[in-house]
Amino acid sequence: MKCIIAEKPSVARDIARIVGATHKEEGCFSGNGHVVTWAFGHLVTLAMPEAYGFPTYSREQLPIIPDPFRLVVRQIRKGTTYTDDPSALKQLNIIRKCFDRSDRIIVATDAGREGELIFRLIYAYLDCRKPFDRLWISSLTDKAIREGLSRPADGRQYDRLYLSGKARSEADWLVGINASRALSIARGGAYSLGRVQTPTLSMICRRYIEHRDFRSVPFWKIHALPTGLSVKAIGEMTYESRKAADRAMEDLDPREALIVSSVSVQTNPVPPPLLYDLTALQKEANKRYGYTAEKTLSLAQSLYEKKCTTYPRTGSRYISEDIFEEIPSLLESLKDDPDYGDYVEKLTAGTLNRRSVDDTKVTDHHAILLTGEKFDSLTRDEEVLYRMITVRMLESFSEAAIEETLTLTATLTQREHRFGIKAKRRVKSGWKAIRGSVEEPIEEGETVVDSFPEWQEGDRLDVFGFEMTEHQTKPKPLYMEATLLSAMEHAGREVADEEARKALAGCGISTPAIRAAIIETLILREYIRREKKTLIPTEKGLSVYKLVAGRKIADAEMTGAWEVALAAIEAGAMDERTFGKSIEVYTRQICEELLTTAAGNTDDHYKTYRCPLCGNDSVRVYPKIAKCVTDGCGFKVFRELCGTLLSKEHIHALMTDGCTPLLCRLTGKSGKTFNARLKLDKDGGTSFVFDSKPRKPQT
């Protein structure tokens, strides 16, 4: 008898059908020499501090470093205590019986670090000694399952993968538990910190503060308008004042001509994009459709379980040579597609592009592909994601596009004013023919044309006039999920030290499969919130950031270095005990750092302000509102104003000086942004104050 353990009931059901285990029992299937059961995610977890005798928060007890770590059934919180999850306990008992009935176990949890950890923790908790093999597949098609079962690998080949997952889990426990307790003790509140969570929060808060405090500066440019051309000649000079730009305009004569001083045309092949990994898929789905990272992961997992696509939690955008051999048949399955069938015919008739083919860059799993399987029905959102993966496959194996870029510099005949023209045209569509040019980004100052005039140095370009345009310096945009995922993926790029940057190249904060959960955790903790497509820190999140900024717990470089170390453990290049000891040292350091924040706890509570209506010192500030607590007095100021959160400093200025500093990039009902001050009126209302005139009260 063989026992096969899957990660989810749906996967177990498919495997049971294939191996002939058709008899349904409680929590499993049996038959034909097999029993097939399943987990529900992590049924076994690391015990909480209470299990080690630390039920209360105490400075003297930190850091808490279990030796060894204890395993417990998944816990649920009831009031102030934790208890075993009844459903997890029930399924564990079923798994124990299935193991006892079998001679050998086949591990069919998701083929990755977390999937391996799910099984190994169950195996250890049940104190099982049965030998086990590993089913390592990248799709759940019947063919893939049968092939995988025909050649299972010895489970011990994946010991390093398990040790990497175990090291990650224990590191998260040590850092999260101890850092959270240390800050809570120091500041007298309830705080949640984490190994990945806190550096990510710091990135969001830093960007928000930079954006909030950015002071936009106007500048002006002058453009020449060549006769008979649809393109502008952009002036090289930037003017910091309108007067300077006006003087320059007065100095220009439309009767003069531009003389070409340099001209070049470059032919550039544009290679097709690489296939999707999970992060790339999440980023594009967020940009195009506003999908959250968590939603995209959920949809991708659903497509995988419906056998439409391959394993989604991959960090590779490449495929191996043996998978490349299957690509023609996968593309053939799209020949009847009403949208892309004709293109597939042309594509398969030629030579497929090999840019996404590289054995050395395939990690545990290759890039996300279609499986070629037919499906009955998909939800609207599943269909959107399936089409995205389809299009990307077609693009990736298509030939390169070819574009020409024209760069021209010209000077007025009688002046030193220099102007430039930049334009491009498509010579060969290649992979870009699939979507057309509608979605193509255009660089600032660049124009797309059908053809280039054959300009040469010394040629004369007549102009029919000049125009002046006003611009504003812009801050770095607030993070959207797409840009945050990219920042998490490439955290090492921001590291100043060159050697450290090289070491962290290609390694970011956490893994593709976990990043979505980190964002959702920050939202759940009310540290950040979604505002349209952007991620904005809450006052609570900003207060946490203020406490941890510049400390080790908020260091993205450190977190990225750990991901490098975890990968090294998996590869056998680092001993997991060495990593564990370094985490213990780090844990002691962050406890010391965070406990010292108690000494500077002078700004922990908001002040109470005098009410402009009743005159009492009774205006208190809360996360979403400042209001008078005197009975019968209705004074209040909502802190959420035109898409901007009024900070403690803003409230302080409003209540003491009667007016806030300039609030930048407020968003009106029309969607346009503006700058204004918020003024406190005599009747307790508020109004906007602009440079010239005030607005009517808004609150």
XYZ file of C-alpha atoms in Angstrom:
699
model
C 0.000 0.000 0.000
C 1.235 3.463 -0.959
C 0.007 6.662 0.636
C -0.049 9.780 -1.544
C -0.422 13.090 0.296
C -1.446 16.185 -1.680
C -1.693 19.781 -0.553
C -5.375 20.278 -1.385
C -8.458 18.046 -1.731
C -8.934 19.006 -5.409
C -5.440 17.816 -6.303
C -5.883 14.660 -4.230
C -9.118 13.934 -6.116
C -7.349 14.090 -9.508
C -4.477 11.916 -8.342
C -6.881 9.387 -6.810
C -8.741 9.114 -10.106
C -5.513 8.504 -12.024
C -4.187 5.806 -9.637
C -7.591 4.116 -9.325
C -8.302 5.027 -5.690
C -12.009 5.439 -6.292
C -13.396 4.596 -2.831
C -14.263 7.792 -0.943
C -13.517 7.755 2.788
C -13.505 10.562 5.334
C -10.481 12.743 4.512
C -9.057 10.383 1.877
C -9.600 8.111 -1.147
C -8.566 4.456 -1.309
C -8.307 1.622 -3.796
C -5.971 -0.182 -6.207
C -3.162 -0.368 -3.646
C -3.249 3.363 -2.864
C -4.655 5.686 -0.236
C -4.708 9.360 -1.216
C -5.103 12.066 1.421
C -4.403 15.782 1.702
C -3.396 18.672 3.904
C -5.084 22.053 4.208
C -2.008 24.218 3.925
C 0.103 24.275 7.103
C -1.597 21.787 9.478
C 1.472 21.883 11.728
C 3.188 25.089 12.818
C 5.820 26.357 15.241
C 4.524 26.760 18.785
C 3.833 30.251 20.165
C 5.859 31.648 23.109
C 3.174 30.533 25.573
C 4.219 26.924 24.926
C 7.730 27.738 26.176
C 6.503 29.393 29.357
C 6.331 33.001 28.147
C 2.633 33.938 28.322
C 3.263 37.598 29.182
C 5.474 40.323 27.733
C 8.589 40.865 29.792
C 11.767 42.782 29.020
C 13.833 40.313 31.034
C 12.657 37.348 28.939
C 13.874 38.738 25.623
C 15.073 37.413 23.330
C 13.035 34.207 23.301
C 15.138 31.612 21.439
C 13.621 28.112 21.571
C 16.051 25.198 21.496
C 14.612 23.143 19.980
C 11.525 24.623 18.335
C 8.323 22.771 19.168
C 5.733 21.708 16.623
C 2.015 22.028 17.357
C -1.239 21.560 15.504
C -2.274 24.721 13.685
C -3.583 27.156 16.302
C -6.602 29.447 16.380
C -7.027 32.284 18.802
C -9.876 32.264 21.321
C -9.822 35.391 23.419
C -6.336 35.737 24.846
C -5.291 32.115 24.384
C -4.434 29.797 21.497
C -6.005 26.379 20.975
C -5.763 23.584 18.417
C -7.734 24.137 15.216
C -10.341 21.304 15.313
C -10.361 20.856 11.522
C -6.551 20.630 11.416
C -6.515 18.159 14.302
C -9.134 15.999 12.584
C -7.254 15.887 9.262
C -3.939 15.136 11.006
C -5.514 12.118 12.663
C -6.729 10.934 9.237
C -3.248 11.448 7.745
C -1.728 9.464 10.645
C -4.038 6.525 9.877
C -3.197 6.737 6.158
C 0.522 6.681 6.948
C 0.015 3.698 9.267
C -1.815 1.763 6.504
C 0.969 2.282 3.982
C 4.426 0.867 3.316
C 5.677 3.938 1.500
C 4.622 7.574 1.114
C 4.553 9.660 -2.060
C 4.753 13.409 -1.382
C 2.494 15.336 -3.790
C 2.314 18.687 -2.030
C 3.200 21.694 -4.211
C 6.668 21.217 -5.643
C 8.441 24.121 -3.923
C 9.945 25.254 -0.619
C 6.650 25.815 1.189
C 5.049 22.670 -0.204
C 8.015 20.647 0.989
C 7.843 22.278 4.427
C 4.118 21.514 4.751
C 4.792 17.786 4.348
C 7.968 17.613 6.434
C 6.353 19.312 9.433
C 3.443 16.850 9.283
C 5.916 13.956 8.918
C 7.939 15.166 11.933
C 4.918 15.964 14.129
C 3.445 12.494 13.545
C 6.888 10.982 14.227
C 6.574 8.982 11.022
C 9.462 6.723 9.952
C 8.052 5.430 6.656
C 10.221 5.937 3.545
C 8.909 8.542 1.116
C 9.317 9.546 -2.516
C 8.701 12.912 -4.154
C 6.268 13.707 -6.977
C 7.889 16.727 -8.634
C 5.745 18.125 -11.443
C 5.069 21.552 -12.914
C 1.479 21.014 -14.029
C -1.521 19.008 -12.888
C -2.512 17.554 -16.237
C -3.207 13.833 -16.252
C -0.140 13.316 -18.436
C 2.160 15.193 -16.039
C 0.812 13.317 -13.002
C 1.189 9.905 -14.697
C 4.721 10.684 -15.840
C 5.650 11.956 -12.386
C 4.239 8.876 -10.636
C 6.104 6.584 -13.032
C 9.466 8.052 -11.946
C 9.170 9.482 -8.424
C 12.392 10.794 -6.885
C 13.788 9.645 -3.550
C 12.337 12.112 -1.061
C 15.697 12.603 0.664
C 16.944 14.337 -2.476
C 14.892 17.311 -1.276
C 16.317 17.506 2.246
C 18.137 20.748 1.434
C 14.902 22.275 0.155
C 13.224 21.341 3.424
C 16.097 22.730 5.505
C 15.831 26.005 3.601
C 12.094 26.192 4.341
C 12.676 25.261 7.979
C 15.350 27.954 8.334
C 13.003 30.529 6.790
C 10.159 29.552 9.119
C 12.292 29.677 12.274
C 13.921 32.969 11.252
C 10.488 34.539 10.731
C 9.419 33.299 14.173
C 12.527 34.606 15.958
C 12.474 38.022 14.332
C 8.701 38.530 14.329
C 7.982 37.360 17.880
C 10.933 39.081 19.524
C 10.797 42.343 17.583
C 7.039 42.692 18.137
C 7.375 42.048 21.875
C 10.393 44.347 22.238
C 8.683 47.320 20.592
C 5.402 46.654 22.425
C 7.218 46.599 25.765
C 9.236 49.724 24.953
C 6.311 51.806 23.691
C 3.487 50.459 25.798
C 1.289 49.374 22.918
C 0.596 46.457 20.633
C 2.953 46.375 17.662
C 3.552 43.817 14.938
C 6.944 43.624 13.248
C 8.367 41.016 10.906
C 11.471 39.956 9.009
C 9.888 40.813 5.644
C 6.868 42.820 6.739
C 8.776 45.687 8.343
C 11.309 46.385 5.537
C 8.381 46.401 3.106
C 6.441 48.857 5.292
C 9.555 51.030 5.479
C 9.809 51.152 1.685
C 6.168 52.276 1.406
C 6.498 54.900 4.151
C 9.762 56.309 2.802
C 8.287 56.750 -0.661
C 5.114 58.313 0.787
C 7.048 60.827 2.913
C 9.277 61.769 -0.034
C 6.175 62.258 -2.184
C 4.276 64.181 0.528
C 7.130 66.543 1.298
C 8.166 67.086 -2.308
C 7.943 70.690 -3.421
C 7.187 70.945 -7.108
C 9.225 73.530 -9.007
C 7.997 74.994 -12.303
C 10.208 75.221 -15.370
C 9.708 76.210 -19.003
C 10.814 74.845 -22.371
C 10.734 76.361 -25.850
C 10.005 74.299 -28.970
C 10.465 75.074 -32.643
C 7.710 74.087 -35.092
C 9.312 72.965 -38.409
C 7.308 73.698 -41.553
C 5.581 70.680 -43.093
C 6.423 68.297 -40.229
C 4.227 66.792 -37.518
C 7.089 66.681 -35.040
C 8.323 69.420 -32.720
C 11.954 70.345 -32.303
C 12.471 70.351 -28.531
C 14.654 73.106 -27.128
C 17.654 71.939 -25.095
C 17.514 74.917 -22.736
C 15.451 74.752 -19.532
C 14.243 78.045 -18.017
C 13.638 78.318 -14.286
C 11.401 81.393 -14.539
C 8.648 82.587 -16.840
C 10.438 85.921 -17.347
C 13.570 84.194 -18.617
C 11.496 82.072 -20.985
C 9.617 85.156 -22.227
C 12.908 86.954 -22.930
C 14.128 83.935 -24.877
C 10.898 83.834 -26.902
C 11.308 87.524 -27.772
C 14.769 86.736 -29.075
C 13.439 84.158 -31.559
C 12.443 85.023 -35.113
C 10.194 82.603 -37.061
C 11.827 83.841 -40.252
C 15.034 82.143 -39.213
C 15.680 78.522 -40.058
C 17.073 75.550 -38.202
C 20.338 74.180 -39.539
C 20.944 70.477 -38.980
C 24.162 70.044 -36.995
C 23.965 66.280 -36.460
C 21.679 63.479 -37.536
C 21.759 59.735 -36.942
C 19.465 56.817 -37.629
C 19.938 53.664 -35.588
C 18.394 50.307 -36.347
C 17.488 48.497 -33.148
C 16.214 44.935 -32.793
C 13.683 44.756 -29.951
C 13.714 41.252 -28.464
C 10.469 39.693 -27.307
C 9.655 39.785 -23.586
C 10.563 36.839 -21.387
C 7.862 34.469 -20.221
C 6.008 35.248 -17.008
C 7.117 34.257 -13.568
C 4.688 34.973 -10.749
C 6.003 38.450 -9.963
C 5.998 39.571 -13.610
C 2.438 38.262 -13.979
C 1.314 40.070 -10.816
C 2.914 43.340 -11.900
C 1.335 43.381 -15.335
C -2.083 42.279 -14.054
C -1.962 45.148 -11.577
C -0.961 47.699 -14.228
C -3.466 46.549 -16.839
C -6.458 45.481 -14.780
C -5.883 46.740 -11.253
C -5.688 43.205 -9.841
C -4.043 42.966 -6.437
C -1.049 40.687 -6.102
C -3.102 38.364 -3.915
C -5.940 38.202 -6.467
C -3.538 37.403 -9.311
C -1.927 34.636 -7.259
C -5.348 33.205 -6.419
C -6.401 33.269 -10.087
C -3.121 31.731 -11.219
C -3.478 28.973 -8.610
C -7.023 28.307 -9.806
C -5.862 28.038 -13.442
C -3.164 25.616 -12.290
C -5.652 23.453 -10.406
C -7.953 23.500 -13.463
C -4.959 22.180 -15.468
C -4.943 25.204 -17.787
C -1.489 26.485 -16.841
C 1.671 25.259 -15.171
C 2.811 25.829 -11.578
C 2.360 29.548 -10.774
C 4.636 30.108 -7.732
C 7.776 30.194 -9.818
C 10.578 32.729 -9.721
C 11.970 31.829 -13.148
C 11.112 33.426 -16.495
C 12.900 30.727 -18.462
C 12.309 27.159 -19.634
C 14.722 24.283 -20.125
C 15.680 22.656 -23.420
C 13.444 19.638 -22.853
C 10.410 21.868 -22.202
C 11.240 23.902 -25.320
C 10.780 20.738 -27.359
C 7.121 20.694 -26.244
C 6.418 24.326 -27.197
C 5.422 23.630 -30.850
C 2.686 21.233 -29.732
C 1.491 23.708 -27.068
C 1.249 26.408 -29.716
C -0.567 23.995 -32.031
C -3.314 23.730 -29.387
C -4.080 27.421 -30.062
C -4.637 27.079 -33.809
C -8.398 27.136 -33.396
C -8.315 30.224 -31.198
C -10.489 32.879 -32.896
C -8.151 35.721 -31.825
C -4.725 34.225 -32.352
C -5.205 31.191 -34.588
C -3.912 32.913 -37.747
C -0.863 34.255 -35.915
C -0.103 30.791 -34.495
C -0.094 29.341 -38.016
C 2.563 31.827 -39.104
C 4.546 31.402 -35.883
C 4.764 27.624 -35.979
C 5.721 27.690 -39.644
C 8.973 29.519 -38.807
C 11.776 29.275 -36.262
C 10.767 29.881 -32.666
C 12.636 32.485 -30.658
C 14.879 30.954 -27.981
C 15.323 33.990 -25.723
C 13.353 32.363 -22.877
C 15.283 29.076 -23.152
C 18.130 28.684 -20.648
C 18.700 25.580 -18.511
C 20.937 27.485 -16.081
C 18.221 30.023 -15.204
C 15.467 27.544 -14.413
C 14.964 27.258 -10.661
C 12.624 24.740 -8.977
C 10.080 25.414 -11.687
C 10.145 26.886 -15.168
C 8.217 29.940 -16.310
C 4.420 29.891 -16.466
C 3.079 28.195 -19.598
C -0.198 26.943 -20.964
C -0.667 23.197 -20.724
C -2.602 22.738 -23.957
C -5.495 21.193 -22.017
C -9.056 22.058 -22.915
C -11.184 23.502 -20.163
C -14.918 23.654 -19.583
C -15.408 27.066 -18.089
C -13.442 29.919 -16.577
C -14.600 32.907 -14.617
C -14.248 36.309 -16.251
C -11.120 37.095 -14.219
C -9.632 33.657 -14.876
C -10.207 34.227 -18.590
C -8.365 37.580 -18.382
C -5.331 35.968 -16.764
C -5.419 32.997 -19.121
C -5.376 35.402 -22.111
C -2.446 37.286 -20.595
C -0.432 34.069 -20.313
C -1.484 33.059 -23.833
C -0.361 36.355 -25.353
C 2.911 36.316 -23.463
C 3.691 32.811 -24.732
C 3.046 33.894 -28.320
C 5.168 37.014 -27.856
C 8.069 35.214 -26.206
C 8.549 32.706 -29.020
C 8.068 35.225 -31.836
C 10.828 36.953 -33.757
C 12.275 40.248 -32.606
C 10.724 43.522 -33.738
C 12.974 45.953 -35.605
C 12.744 49.714 -35.085
C 14.676 52.698 -36.366
C 15.333 55.668 -34.130
C 16.112 59.094 -35.566
C 18.071 61.557 -33.435
C 18.590 65.053 -34.882
C 20.144 68.228 -33.478
C 19.652 71.604 -35.143
C 20.636 75.216 -34.378
C 19.032 78.491 -35.358
C 21.007 80.249 -38.106
C 21.596 83.450 -36.119
C 21.415 82.234 -32.548
C 22.904 79.643 -30.218
C 19.531 78.086 -29.502
C 19.744 74.299 -30.002
C 16.788 72.046 -30.697
C 16.425 68.311 -31.032
C 14.074 65.910 -32.788
C 13.640 62.304 -31.726
C 11.390 59.957 -33.644
C 11.054 56.262 -34.285
C 9.418 54.045 -36.843
C 8.764 50.354 -36.948
C 10.578 48.483 -39.710
C 9.383 45.026 -38.742
C 6.564 44.275 -36.317
C 7.795 40.889 -35.077
C 6.327 40.013 -31.676
C 4.652 43.421 -31.418
C 2.190 42.445 -34.150
C 0.203 40.442 -31.607
C -1.050 43.442 -29.675
C -0.377 46.177 -32.219
C 0.961 49.580 -31.345
C -1.956 50.721 -29.200
C -0.326 49.785 -25.915
C 3.197 50.824 -26.749
C 4.789 53.328 -24.381
C 6.251 56.456 -25.933
C 9.247 58.166 -24.392
C 8.933 61.843 -23.526
C 9.912 63.961 -26.497
C 9.642 61.005 -28.889
C 7.274 60.792 -31.858
C 6.236 57.693 -33.819
C 6.221 58.258 -37.587
C 5.756 56.168 -40.702
C 8.937 57.408 -42.402
C 11.960 59.659 -41.909
C 13.019 62.505 -44.241
C 16.504 61.922 -45.569
C 18.103 64.725 -43.592
C 21.833 65.414 -43.735
C 24.166 67.652 -41.774
C 23.830 71.258 -42.971
C 20.254 70.882 -44.217
C 17.900 73.808 -43.629
C 14.626 73.301 -41.734
C 12.202 76.188 -42.067
C 10.013 76.954 -39.050
C 6.619 78.610 -38.872
C 6.837 79.514 -35.214
C 7.860 78.704 -31.670
C 5.906 77.681 -28.606
C 6.602 77.782 -24.898
C 5.423 75.054 -22.520
C 5.299 75.033 -18.745
C 6.296 71.952 -16.751
C 6.590 70.912 -13.129
C 9.205 68.798 -11.414
C 7.547 65.632 -10.178
C 8.208 63.411 -7.170
C 8.698 59.697 -7.448
C 5.194 58.257 -7.767
C 3.566 56.543 -4.822
C 3.839 52.784 -4.885
C 1.230 50.765 -6.692
C 1.292 47.028 -6.120
C 3.065 46.565 -9.450
C 5.868 48.983 -8.582
C 6.103 47.714 -4.988
C 6.466 44.125 -6.216
C 9.219 45.317 -8.529
C 10.944 47.144 -5.658
C 10.683 44.026 -3.475
C 12.020 41.889 -6.319
C 15.002 44.162 -6.925
C 15.698 45.381 -3.382
C 19.428 44.964 -3.908
C 19.509 47.711 -6.586
C 19.082 50.392 -3.914
C 22.110 49.225 -1.914
C 24.905 51.794 -1.986
C 27.839 49.434 -1.435
C 28.884 48.014 -4.813
C 30.040 44.620 -3.503
C 26.867 44.162 -1.477
C 24.801 45.207 -4.496
C 26.509 42.576 -6.642
C 25.932 39.924 -3.993
C 22.226 40.772 -3.861
C 21.773 41.006 -7.637
C 18.655 39.169 -8.685
C 17.554 38.586 -5.116
C 14.866 40.598 -3.440
C 12.730 40.680 -0.337
C 11.057 37.307 0.217
C 9.969 34.984 -2.608
C 7.423 35.571 -5.400
C 4.869 33.357 -3.661
C 5.066 35.252 -0.349
C 5.117 38.901 -1.493
C 1.369 39.118 -2.045
C 0.756 37.789 1.480
C 3.121 40.428 2.916
C 1.116 43.246 1.292
C -2.149 41.787 2.580
C -0.660 41.405 6.076
C 0.281 45.090 6.142
C -3.286 45.977 5.132
C -4.713 43.606 7.754
C -2.529 45.239 10.432
C -3.880 48.617 9.262
C -0.333 49.769 8.516
C -1.185 50.583 4.898
C -4.340 50.988 2.843
C -5.273 50.859 -0.809
C -6.282 54.190 -2.248
C -7.413 53.600 -5.811
C -4.341 51.928 -7.312
C -1.772 53.257 -4.820
C -0.604 51.952 -1.446
C -0.684 54.600 1.285
C 0.643 54.196 4.831
C -1.844 54.864 7.605
C -1.030 57.041 10.588
C -0.472 53.810 12.491
C 1.951 52.592 9.834
C 3.809 55.914 9.802
C 4.140 55.843 13.583
C 5.667 52.350 13.407
C 7.999 53.460 10.639
C 9.092 56.450 12.712
C 10.126 54.062 15.487
C 12.011 51.581 13.306
C 13.486 53.852 10.613
C 17.236 53.379 10.385
C 17.184 50.265 12.559
C 18.170 46.746 11.548
C 14.582 45.463 11.556
C 13.746 47.849 8.690
C 16.835 47.049 6.597
C 15.836 45.704 3.177
C 19.486 44.932 2.401
C 19.626 42.570 5.363
C 16.396 40.870 4.318
C 17.684 40.464 0.765
C 20.923 38.964 2.080
C 18.886 36.386 3.999
C 17.144 35.330 0.805
C 20.585 34.776 -0.720
C 21.512 32.674 2.308
C 18.297 30.615 2.126
C 18.989 29.911 -1.550
C 22.520 28.844 -0.562
C 21.101 26.424 2.033
C 18.867 24.911 -0.638
C 21.843 24.563 -2.977
C 23.985 22.964 -0.259
C 26.423 25.882 -0.218
C 25.597 26.944 3.369
C 24.912 25.037 6.554
C 21.472 25.836 7.967
C 22.936 25.930 11.508
C 25.291 28.736 10.505
C 22.334 30.711 9.200
C 20.359 29.975 12.363
C 23.159 31.277 14.584
C 23.390 34.495 12.554
C 19.631 35.002 12.973
C 19.962 34.515 16.727
C 22.690 37.172 16.876
C 20.548 39.504 14.794
C 17.526 38.856 17.040
C 19.497 39.893 20.128
C 20.623 43.060 18.330
C 17.135 44.144 17.275
C 15.769 43.488 20.773
C 18.435 45.782 22.226
C 17.747 48.434 19.583
C 13.971 48.399 19.960
C 13.988 48.331 23.755
C 16.017 51.547 23.742
C 13.169 53.373 21.994
C 11.464 53.650 25.374
C 13.918 56.372 26.371
C 12.688 58.673 23.625
C 9.001 58.054 24.242
C 8.010 61.704 24.560
C 5.863 61.988 21.480
C 3.776 58.884 21.938
C 0.446 60.581 22.596
C -1.354 63.393 20.844
C -1.889 66.671 22.632
C -5.285 67.999 23.616
C -6.236 71.286 21.933
C -8.568 74.188 22.788
C -11.894 73.922 20.963
C -12.743 76.966 18.786
C -16.479 76.494 19.522
C -16.832 75.736 23.234
C -13.460 77.054 24.405
C -12.583 73.955 26.415
C -9.292 72.069 26.153
C -11.224 69.125 24.791
C -10.223 68.521 21.180
C -8.652 65.094 20.878
C -7.015 63.575 17.839
C -7.844 60.071 16.637
C -6.598 58.067 13.605
C -9.415 59.335 11.333
C -10.766 62.471 13.038
C -9.991 65.352 15.416
C -13.056 66.185 17.508
C -14.243 67.892 20.660
C -15.298 65.440 23.367
C -17.393 68.008 25.278
C -21.058 66.962 25.362
C -23.160 68.970 22.936
C -20.198 70.447 21.039
C -20.064 69.235 17.466
C -16.613 70.458 16.447
C -14.727 67.991 14.275
C -12.167 67.877 11.483
C -11.888 64.761 9.350
C -8.254 63.847 8.783
C -8.898 62.313 5.361
C -9.020 65.312 3.021
C -9.030 65.142 -0.793
C -6.986 61.964 -0.838
C -4.489 63.261 1.737
C -4.165 62.294 5.393
C -3.586 65.249 7.712
C -0.542 64.442 9.846
C -0.103 65.233 13.533
C 1.927 68.260 12.473
C -0.889 69.461 10.196
C -3.460 69.125 12.993
C -1.154 70.896 15.447
C -0.694 73.840 13.061
C -4.442 74.026 12.332
C -5.429 74.063 16.014
C -2.682 76.408 17.244
C -2.080 78.739 14.282
C -5.459 78.467 12.588
C -3.988 77.245 9.300
C -1.988 74.297 8.037
C 1.205 74.500 6.013
C 0.726 74.169 2.262
C -0.919 70.833 1.443
C 0.394 69.547 -1.867
C -1.245 67.364 -4.505
C -4.751 67.362 -3.051
C -7.202 65.632 -5.392
C -10.478 67.347 -6.283
C -13.764 65.709 -7.384
C -12.711 66.040 -11.031
C -9.534 64.074 -10.370
C -7.282 67.114 -10.825
C -4.648 67.875 -8.182
C -4.123 71.204 -6.452
C -2.165 72.815 -3.613
C -3.817 74.725 -0.779
C -3.791 75.430 2.950
C -6.589 74.378 5.276
C -7.886 77.282 7.355
C -9.923 77.083 10.570
C -12.934 79.402 10.406
C -14.563 81.248 13.332
C -17.682 79.091 13.140
C -15.634 75.912 13.539
C -15.703 75.005 9.864
C -12.733 74.797 7.570
C -11.929 76.238 4.186
C -9.177 76.044 1.608
C -6.886 79.013 1.186
C -5.243 79.468 -2.184
C -2.785 82.094 -3.337
C -5.604 84.446 -4.292
C -8.902 83.456 -2.734
C -10.341 80.954 -0.243
C -12.693 78.170 -1.073
C -16.023 77.534 0.574
C -15.949 75.354 3.673
C -15.337 71.692 2.847
C -16.085 70.116 6.187
